[in-house]
Amino acid sequence: MSSTPPRSPLGWFVNQPYLLLSLTSLFWAGNIVLGRYVAGHVPPITLSCVRWIGAFFLLLPFAWAPLRTDWPTIRRHLPLILVLALTGFAANTALAYGGLQYTQALNGLLIQSSGPLCVALWTLILFGVRLTLAQLLGIVVSMTGVFVIILRGDLTALASIEINKGDAMLFGALLVFGIYSALMIKRPVTHPMSLIAATTGFGALMSVPASLWELNSGSPLFFDGVTFLALAYAIIFPSALAYLFFNRGIALIGPNRAAPFLHLMPVFGSAMAIVFLGEQPQPFHLAGYVLVISGVIVASRR
């Protein structure tokens, strides 16, 4: 009799798309809070640039061997790699951090709820892939839950929202990230570490000229304890780990099924406020969580 060798914990982990995508949303939720918190400490383009430079050098020791092996493949697909670097890294994060300099947290979270629709739009435009009925239903249900959480169960709060240029920048970031998510289904066949190292590296290079212009224009940069901790978090969690997890999740279940997990970001954001800021849980939190998680479950099914 032959027996199947036991799978290592890492081997099990990298094949759990729902866990990987949930952790991605957790890390990105923390990044939204961080981006708003450090406004005025680090200029947005510079924050994006340093984030990707740091992530590249953090990943490089682990990616060096597979990157050397996969370099001929990456070079053959260089136009696609450059578009992925621009949309998923350089432009997306610069726009998002820039928007967080101006907009309310409420606006930002509401705009984030349209992320899955942006992904669905680009997969339809670029590849003719339509949402299934389950995916559409799941997105609607989870988006309803997002609204319940953000508006604290009070729909009249919509009337107090003020639209500004930060909102436009955040929505632009989502549209750009939707292109990245859709194009990931056309990524070259490489080791995951090769792809993330190449795209972060090129994304960092694309950000350098704009960052130098931003600093030269007089934008303030205060390198203090807050800045150091913010950069450390941004480099490790929403950059290196989150993109590895997000890319793997898309590889396992596709962009349209992966995108609704973005709706978990307000869930994690409100939970962080309860745990770290001492806010009291309310009935609308539970109602919103149930709706969001139900929607994600429905949308992620085949």
C-alpha positions as a LaTeX table, in Angstrom:
\begin{tabular}{lrrr}
\hline
Residue & $x$ (\AA) & $y$ (\AA) & $z$ (\AA) \\
\hline
Met1 & 0.00 & 0.00 & 0.00 \\
Ser2 & 1.20 & 3.49 & $-0.82$ \\
Ser3 & 0.46 & 6.42 & 1.40 \\
Thr4 & 0.37 & 10.10 & 0.59 \\
Pro5 & 3.18 & 11.95 & 2.41 \\
Pro6 & 1.93 & 14.49 & 4.93 \\
Arg7 & 1.76 & 18.05 & 3.64 \\
Ser8 & 3.85 & 20.65 & 5.42 \\
Pro9 & 2.06 & 23.52 & 7.21 \\
Leu10 & 3.40 & 25.95 & 4.58 \\
Gly11 & 2.17 & 23.71 & 1.78 \\
Trp12 & $-1.28$ & 23.67 & 3.36 \\
Phe13 & $-1.27$ & 27.44 & 3.95 \\
Val14 & $-0.44$ & 28.47 & 0.38 \\
Asn15 & $-3.38$ & 26.42 & $-0.90$ \\
Gln16 & $-6.02$ & 28.11 & 1.29 \\
Pro17 & $-7.32$ & 30.97 & $-0.91$ \\
Tyr18 & $-10.00$ & 32.14 & 1.53 \\
Leu19 & $-7.49$ & 32.44 & 4.37 \\
Leu20 & $-4.91$ & 34.16 & 2.15 \\
Leu21 & $-7.43$ & 36.69 & 0.83 \\
Ser22 & $-8.83$ & 37.35 & 4.32 \\
Leu23 & $-5.35$ & 38.12 & 5.62 \\
Thr24 & $-4.78$ & 40.38 & 2.60 \\
Ser25 & $-7.85$ & 42.42 & 3.53 \\
Leu26 & $-6.70$ & 42.56 & 7.17 \\
Phe27 & $-3.30$ & 43.94 & 6.18 \\
Trp28 & $-4.79$ & 46.43 & 3.71 \\
Ala29 & $-7.35$ & 47.62 & 6.26 \\
Gly30 & $-4.46$ & 48.44 & 8.58 \\
Asn31 & $-2.78$ & 50.26 & 5.70 \\
Ile32 & $-5.80$ & 52.57 & 5.23 \\
Val33 & $-5.72$ & 53.48 & 8.91 \\
Leu34 & $-1.97$ & 53.99 & 8.71 \\
Gly35 & $-2.17$ & 56.12 & 5.55 \\
Arg36 & $-4.64$ & 58.47 & 7.17 \\
Tyr37 & $-2.68$ & 58.57 & 10.43 \\
Val38 & 0.66 & 59.57 & 8.86 \\
Ala39 & $-0.84$ & 62.28 & 6.65 \\
Gly40 & 1.46 & 65.27 & 7.14 \\
His41 & 4.41 & 63.11 & 8.24 \\
Val42 & 5.32 & 61.52 & 4.90 \\
Pro43 & 4.32 & 62.84 & 1.43 \\
Pro44 & 2.09 & 60.28 & $-0.35$ \\
Ile45 & 4.27 & 59.51 & $-3.38$ \\
Thr46 & 7.35 & 59.23 & $-1.19$ \\
Leu47 & 5.51 & 56.90 & 1.18 \\
Ser48 & 4.55 & 54.73 & $-1.79$ \\
Cys49 & 8.12 & 54.82 & $-3.18$ \\
Val50 & 9.80 & 53.91 & 0.11 \\
Arg51 & 7.19 & 51.20 & 0.67 \\
Trp52 & 8.06 & 49.43 & $-2.58$ \\
Ile53 & 11.81 & 49.92 & $-2.29$ \\
Gly54 & 11.67 & 48.39 & 1.17 \\
Ala55 & 9.43 & 45.54 & 0.06 \\
Phe56 & 11.72 & 44.75 & $-2.88$ \\
Phe57 & 14.83 & 44.47 & $-0.71$ \\
Leu58 & 12.89 & 42.51 & 1.91 \\
Leu59 & 11.79 & 39.98 & $-0.71$ \\
Leu60 & 15.00 & 39.85 & $-2.75$ \\
Pro61 & 16.94 & 37.34 & $-0.60$ \\
Phe62 & 14.04 & 34.88 & $-0.89$ \\
Ala63 & 13.39 & 35.65 & $-4.56$ \\
Trp64 & 16.97 & 35.74 & $-5.86$ \\
Ala65 & 17.30 & 32.09 & $-6.93$ \\
Pro66 & 13.87 & 31.77 & $-8.61$ \\
Leu67 & 14.26 & 35.27 & $-10.12$ \\
Arg68 & 17.49 & 34.23 & $-11.88$ \\
Thr69 & 15.77 & 31.11 & $-13.21$ \\
Asp70 & 12.63 & 32.95 & $-14.34$ \\
Trp71 & 14.34 & 36.07 & $-15.73$ \\
Pro72 & 14.14 & 34.93 & $-19.40$ \\
Thr73 & 10.37 & 34.44 & $-18.97$ \\
Ile74 & 9.99 & 37.81 & $-17.25$ \\
Arg75 & 11.99 & 39.50 & $-20.00$ \\
Arg76 & 9.77 & 37.97 & $-22.69$ \\
His77 & 6.69 & 39.30 & $-20.88$ \\
Leu78 & 8.25 & 42.61 & $-19.87$ \\
Pro79 & 5.43 & 44.86 & $-21.22$ \\
Leu80 & 2.87 & 42.98 & $-19.10$ \\
Ile81 & 5.19 & 43.03 & $-16.05$ \\
Leu82 & 5.61 & 46.80 & $-16.41$ \\
Val83 & 1.85 & 47.33 & $-16.63$ \\
Leu84 & 1.37 & 45.18 & $-13.52$ \\
Ala85 & 4.07 & 47.18 & $-11.72$ \\
Leu86 & 2.45 & 50.48 & $-12.69$ \\
Thr87 & $-1.16$ & 49.56 & $-11.91$ \\
Gly88 & $-0.68$ & 47.33 & $-8.87$ \\
Phe89 & 2.16 & 49.18 & $-7.21$ \\
Ala90 & 3.38 & 52.62 & $-8.34$ \\
Ala91 & 0.18 & 54.38 & $-9.46$ \\
Asn92 & $-2.31$ & 52.57 & $-7.23$ \\
Thr93 & $-0.61$ & 53.27 & $-3.91$ \\
Ala94 & 0.46 & 56.83 & $-4.78$ \\
Leu95 & $-3.15$ & 57.71 & $-5.63$ \\
Ala96 & $-4.49$ & 55.96 & $-2.51$ \\
Tyr97 & $-2.06$ & 57.65 & $-0.12$ \\
Gly98 & $-2.67$ & 60.96 & $-1.86$ \\
Gly99 & $-6.42$ & 60.60 & $-1.47$ \\
Leu100 & $-6.09$ & 59.80 & 2.22 \\
Gln101 & $-4.44$ & 63.21 & 2.71 \\
Tyr102 & $-7.76$ & 64.90 & 1.90 \\
Thr103 & $-10.76$ & 62.63 & 2.39 \\
Gln104 & $-12.74$ & 61.54 & 5.43 \\
Ala105 & $-12.28$ & 57.98 & 6.67 \\
Leu106 & $-15.99$ & 57.40 & 6.03 \\
Asn107 & $-15.61$ & 58.38 & 2.39 \\
Gly108 & $-12.56$ & 56.20 & 1.96 \\
Leu109 & $-14.26$ & 53.08 & 3.29 \\
Leu110 & $-17.35$ & 53.68 & 1.18 \\
Ile111 & $-15.23$ & 54.04 & $-1.93$ \\
Gln112 & $-13.32$ & 50.86 & $-1.09$ \\
Ser113 & $-16.62$ & 48.97 & $-1.19$ \\
Ser114 & $-16.73$ & 49.48 & $-4.96$ \\
Gly115 & $-13.46$ & 47.57 & $-5.43$ \\
Pro116 & $-15.03$ & 44.25 & $-6.53$ \\
Leu117 & $-17.16$ & 46.08 & $-9.10$ \\
Cys118 & $-14.02$ & 47.71 & $-10.53$ \\
Val119 & $-12.40$ & 44.29 & $-10.88$ \\
Ala120 & $-15.54$ & 42.89 & $-12.54$ \\
Leu121 & $-15.64$ & 45.88 & $-14.92$ \\
Trp122 & $-12.08$ & 45.35 & $-16.13$ \\
Thr123 & $-12.37$ & 41.58 & $-16.48$ \\
Leu124 & $-15.44$ & 42.21 & $-18.65$ \\
Ile125 & $-13.79$ & 44.95 & $-20.75$ \\
Leu126 & $-10.44$ & 43.21 & $-21.21$ \\
Phe127 & $-11.44$ & 39.56 & $-21.43$ \\
Gly128 & $-15.23$ & 39.40 & $-21.76$ \\
Val129 & $-15.56$ & 37.55 & $-18.44$ \\
Arg130 & $-18.98$ & 38.20 & $-16.91$ \\
Leu131 & $-19.96$ & 37.93 & $-13.28$ \\
Thr132 & $-21.98$ & 34.87 & $-12.40$ \\
Leu133 & $-25.31$ & 35.37 & $-10.67$ \\
Ala134 & $-23.78$ & 34.11 & $-7.39$ \\
Gln135 & $-20.87$ & 36.56 & $-7.69$ \\
Leu136 & $-23.20$ & 39.50 & $-8.38$ \\
Leu137 & $-25.50$ & 38.53 & $-5.51$ \\
Gly138 & $-22.56$ & 38.10 & $-3.16$ \\
Ile139 & $-21.12$ & 41.51 & $-4.06$ \\
Val140 & $-24.49$ & 43.20 & $-3.46$ \\
Val141 & $-25.00$ & 41.46 & $-0.10$ \\
Ser142 & $-21.47$ & 42.16 & 1.13 \\
Met143 & $-21.62$ & 45.79 & $-0.06$ \\
Thr144 & $-24.83$ & 46.19 & 1.93 \\
Gly145 & $-22.97$ & 44.95 & 4.98 \\
Val146 & $-20.18$ & 47.44 & 4.31 \\
Phe147 & $-22.71$ & 50.29 & 4.25 \\
Val148 & $-24.29$ & 49.09 & 7.50 \\
Ile149 & $-20.91$ & 49.09 & 9.27 \\
Ile150 & $-19.63$ & 52.38 & 7.87 \\
Leu151 & $-22.88$ & 54.28 & 8.31 \\
Arg152 & $-23.31$ & 52.78 & 11.80 \\
Gly153 & $-26.76$ & 51.55 & 10.86 \\
Asp154 & $-27.92$ & 55.11 & 10.04 \\
Leu155 & $-28.63$ & 55.70 & 6.35 \\
Thr156 & $-29.10$ & 59.43 & 7.01 \\
Ala157 & $-25.32$ & 59.60 & 7.51 \\
Leu158 & $-25.02$ & 59.53 & 3.71 \\
Ala159 & $-26.31$ & 63.10 & 3.65 \\
Ser160 & $-23.32$ & 64.30 & 5.70 \\
Ile161 & $-20.69$ & 62.93 & 3.33 \\
Glu162 & $-18.72$ & 65.61 & 1.48 \\
Ile163 & $-17.11$ & 64.70 & $-1.82$ \\
Asn164 & $-13.64$ & 66.14 & $-2.48$ \\
Lys165 & $-10.54$ & 65.53 & $-4.61$ \\
Gly166 & $-9.35$ & 62.87 & $-2.18$ \\
Asp167 & $-12.42$ & 60.80 & $-3.03$ \\
Ala168 & $-11.63$ & 61.08 & $-6.74$ \\
Met169 & $-8.04$ & 59.99 & $-6.11$ \\
Leu170 & $-9.14$ & 56.98 & $-4.05$ \\
Phe171 & $-11.62$ & 55.91 & $-6.71$ \\
Gly172 & $-8.90$ & 56.35 & $-9.32$ \\
Ala173 & $-6.67$ & 54.07 & $-7.24$ \\
Leu174 & $-9.41$ & 51.43 & $-7.21$ \\
Leu175 & $-9.89$ & 51.66 & $-10.98$ \\
Val176 & $-6.14$ & 51.25 & $-11.51$ \\
Phe177 & $-5.97$ & 48.33 & $-9.07$ \\
Gly178 & $-8.88$ & 46.71 & $-10.91$ \\
Ile179 & $-6.70$ & 46.59 & $-14.03$ \\
Tyr180 & $-3.94$ & 44.86 & $-12.05$ \\
Ser181 & $-6.36$ & 42.31 & $-10.61$ \\
Ala182 & $-7.86$ & 41.53 & $-14.02$ \\
Leu183 & $-4.48$ & 41.24 & $-15.76$ \\
Met184 & $-3.21$ & 38.82 & $-13.14$ \\
Ile185 & $-4.98$ & 36.00 & $-14.98$ \\
Lys186 & $-2.55$ & 36.65 & $-17.87$ \\
Arg187 & 0.57 & 36.66 & $-15.69$ \\
Pro188 & 3.52 & 34.62 & $-16.98$ \\
Val189 & 4.13 & 31.22 & $-15.44$ \\
Thr190 & 6.88 & 31.88 & $-12.90$ \\
His191 & 7.67 & 31.22 & $-9.28$ \\
Pro192 & 5.47 & 33.51 & $-7.11$ \\
Met193 & 8.55 & 35.11 & $-5.55$ \\
Ser194 & 9.92 & 35.99 & $-9.00$ \\
Leu195 & 6.74 & 37.78 & $-9.99$ \\
Ile196 & 6.36 & 39.76 & $-6.77$ \\
Ala197 & 10.05 & 40.75 & $-6.76$ \\
Ala198 & 9.96 & 41.90 & $-10.38$ \\
Thr199 & 6.77 & 43.92 & $-10.00$ \\
Thr200 & 7.77 & 45.55 & $-6.71$ \\
Gly201 & 11.19 & 46.38 & $-8.13$ \\
Phe202 & 9.83 & 47.99 & $-11.27$ \\
Gly203 & 7.08 & 49.68 & $-9.27$ \\
Ala204 & 9.70 & 51.23 & $-6.97$ \\
Leu205 & 11.75 & 52.46 & $-9.95$ \\
Met206 & 8.65 & 54.06 & $-11.47$ \\
Ser207 & 7.96 & 55.88 & $-8.20$ \\
Val208 & 11.43 & 57.38 & $-7.74$ \\
Pro209 & 11.20 & 60.33 & $-10.20$ \\
Ala210 & 7.79 & 61.41 & $-8.87$ \\
Ser211 & 9.03 & 61.08 & $-5.27$ \\
Leu212 & 12.08 & 63.25 & $-5.98$ \\
Trp213 & 9.83 & 65.85 & $-7.61$ \\
Glu214 & 7.48 & 65.75 & $-4.61$ \\
Leu215 & 10.30 & 66.26 & $-2.09$ \\
Asn216 & 11.90 & 68.95 & $-4.23$ \\
Ser217 & 8.57 & 70.82 & $-4.37$ \\
Gly218 & 8.72 & 71.35 & $-0.61$ \\
Ser219 & 6.46 & 68.60 & 0.69 \\
Pro220 & 7.36 & 67.97 & 4.35 \\
Leu221 & 9.03 & 64.74 & 5.47 \\
Phe222 & 9.28 & 64.20 & 9.23 \\
Phe223 & 11.35 & 61.14 & 10.05 \\
Asp224 & 10.29 & 60.34 & 13.59 \\
Gly225 & 9.06 & 57.31 & 15.50 \\
Val226 & 5.63 & 57.47 & 13.86 \\
Thr227 & 7.22 & 57.55 & 10.40 \\
Phe228 & 9.54 & 54.63 & 11.16 \\
Leu229 & 6.77 & 52.38 & 12.48 \\
Ala230 & 4.47 & 53.35 & 9.61 \\
Leu231 & 7.10 & 52.50 & 7.01 \\
Ala232 & 7.96 & 49.21 & 8.74 \\
Tyr233 & 4.31 & 48.15 & 8.74 \\
Ala234 & 3.75 & 49.31 & 5.15 \\
Ile235 & 6.78 & 47.41 & 3.85 \\
Ile236 & 6.10 & 44.11 & 5.60 \\
Phe237 & 2.35 & 43.58 & 5.81 \\
Pro238 & 0.32 & 45.40 & 3.13 \\
Ser239 & 3.22 & 45.16 & 0.64 \\
Ala240 & 5.35 & 42.02 & 0.77 \\
Leu241 & 2.89 & 39.67 & 2.48 \\
Ala242 & $-0.45$ & 41.02 & 1.25 \\
Tyr243 & 0.53 & 41.03 & $-2.43$ \\
Leu244 & 1.98 & 37.54 & $-2.19$ \\
Phe245 & $-1.27$ & 36.36 & $-0.61$ \\
Phe246 & $-3.48$ & 38.30 & $-3.05$ \\
Asn247 & $-1.61$ & 37.01 & $-6.11$ \\
Arg248 & $-1.84$ & 33.44 & $-4.83$ \\
Gly249 & $-5.54$ & 33.84 & $-4.06$ \\
Ile250 & $-6.24$ & 35.04 & $-7.60$ \\
Ala251 & $-4.19$ & 32.17 & $-8.99$ \\
Leu252 & $-6.34$ & 29.70 & $-7.03$ \\
Ile253 & $-9.87$ & 31.08 & $-7.56$ \\
Gly254 & $-9.66$ & 33.89 & $-10.14$ \\
Pro255 & $-10.13$ & 37.68 & $-9.86$ \\
Asn256 & $-13.93$ & 37.83 & $-9.80$ \\
Arg257 & $-14.20$ & 35.34 & $-6.94$ \\
Ala258 & $-11.26$ & 36.91 & $-5.08$ \\
Ala259 & $-12.41$ & 40.56 & $-5.35$ \\
Pro260 & $-15.35$ & 40.34 & $-2.87$ \\
Phe261 & $-12.83$ & 39.67 & $-0.11$ \\
Leu262 & $-12.00$ & 43.39 & $-0.36$ \\
His263 & $-15.30$ & 43.96 & 1.44 \\
Leu264 & $-13.72$ & 42.47 & 4.54 \\
Met265 & $-11.57$ & 45.59 & 4.90 \\
Pro266 & $-14.25$ & 47.71 & 6.65 \\
Val267 & $-15.04$ & 44.71 & 8.87 \\
Phe268 & $-11.43$ & 44.49 & 9.98 \\
Gly269 & $-11.19$ & 48.28 & 10.20 \\
Ser270 & $-14.12$ & 48.56 & 12.57 \\
Ala271 & $-12.82$ & 45.60 & 14.60 \\
Met272 & $-9.47$ & 47.40 & 14.96 \\
Ala273 & $-11.29$ & 50.45 & 16.27 \\
Ile274 & $-13.04$ & 48.28 & 18.87 \\
Val275 & $-9.84$ & 46.49 & 19.96 \\
Phe276 & $-7.26$ & 49.28 & 19.77 \\
Leu277 & $-9.32$ & 52.45 & 20.20 \\
Gly278 & $-11.75$ & 51.20 & 22.83 \\
Glu279 & $-14.89$ & 51.73 & 20.75 \\
Gln280 & $-17.90$ & 49.76 & 21.98 \\
Pro281 & $-19.36$ & 47.06 & 19.71 \\
Gln282 & $-22.89$ & 47.82 & 18.59 \\
Pro283 & $-25.69$ & 45.73 & 17.02 \\
Phe284 & $-24.96$ & 47.27 & 13.60 \\
His285 & $-21.43$ & 45.79 & 13.77 \\
Leu286 & $-22.83$ & 42.28 & 14.10 \\
Ala287 & $-25.44$ & 42.86 & 11.36 \\
Gly288 & $-22.79$ & 44.25 & 9.02 \\
Tyr289 & $-20.34$ & 41.43 & 9.73 \\
Val290 & $-22.99$ & 38.79 & 9.00 \\
Leu291 & $-23.94$ & 40.46 & 5.70 \\
Val292 & $-20.34$ & 40.95 & 4.55 \\
Ile293 & $-19.22$ & 37.43 & 5.41 \\
Ser294 & $-22.37$ & 35.92 & 3.88 \\
Gly295 & $-21.81$ & 37.89 & 0.69 \\
Val296 & $-18.17$ & 36.88 & 0.46 \\
Ile297 & $-19.09$ & 33.21 & 0.94 \\
Val298 & $-21.74$ & 33.39 & $-1.80$ \\
Ala299 & $-19.51$ & 35.33 & $-4.24$ \\
Ser300 & $-16.49$ & 33.06 & $-3.76$ \\
Arg301 & $-18.41$ & 29.90 & $-4.64$ \\
Arg302 & $-18.11$ & 28.49 & $-8.14$ \\
\hline
\end{tabular}
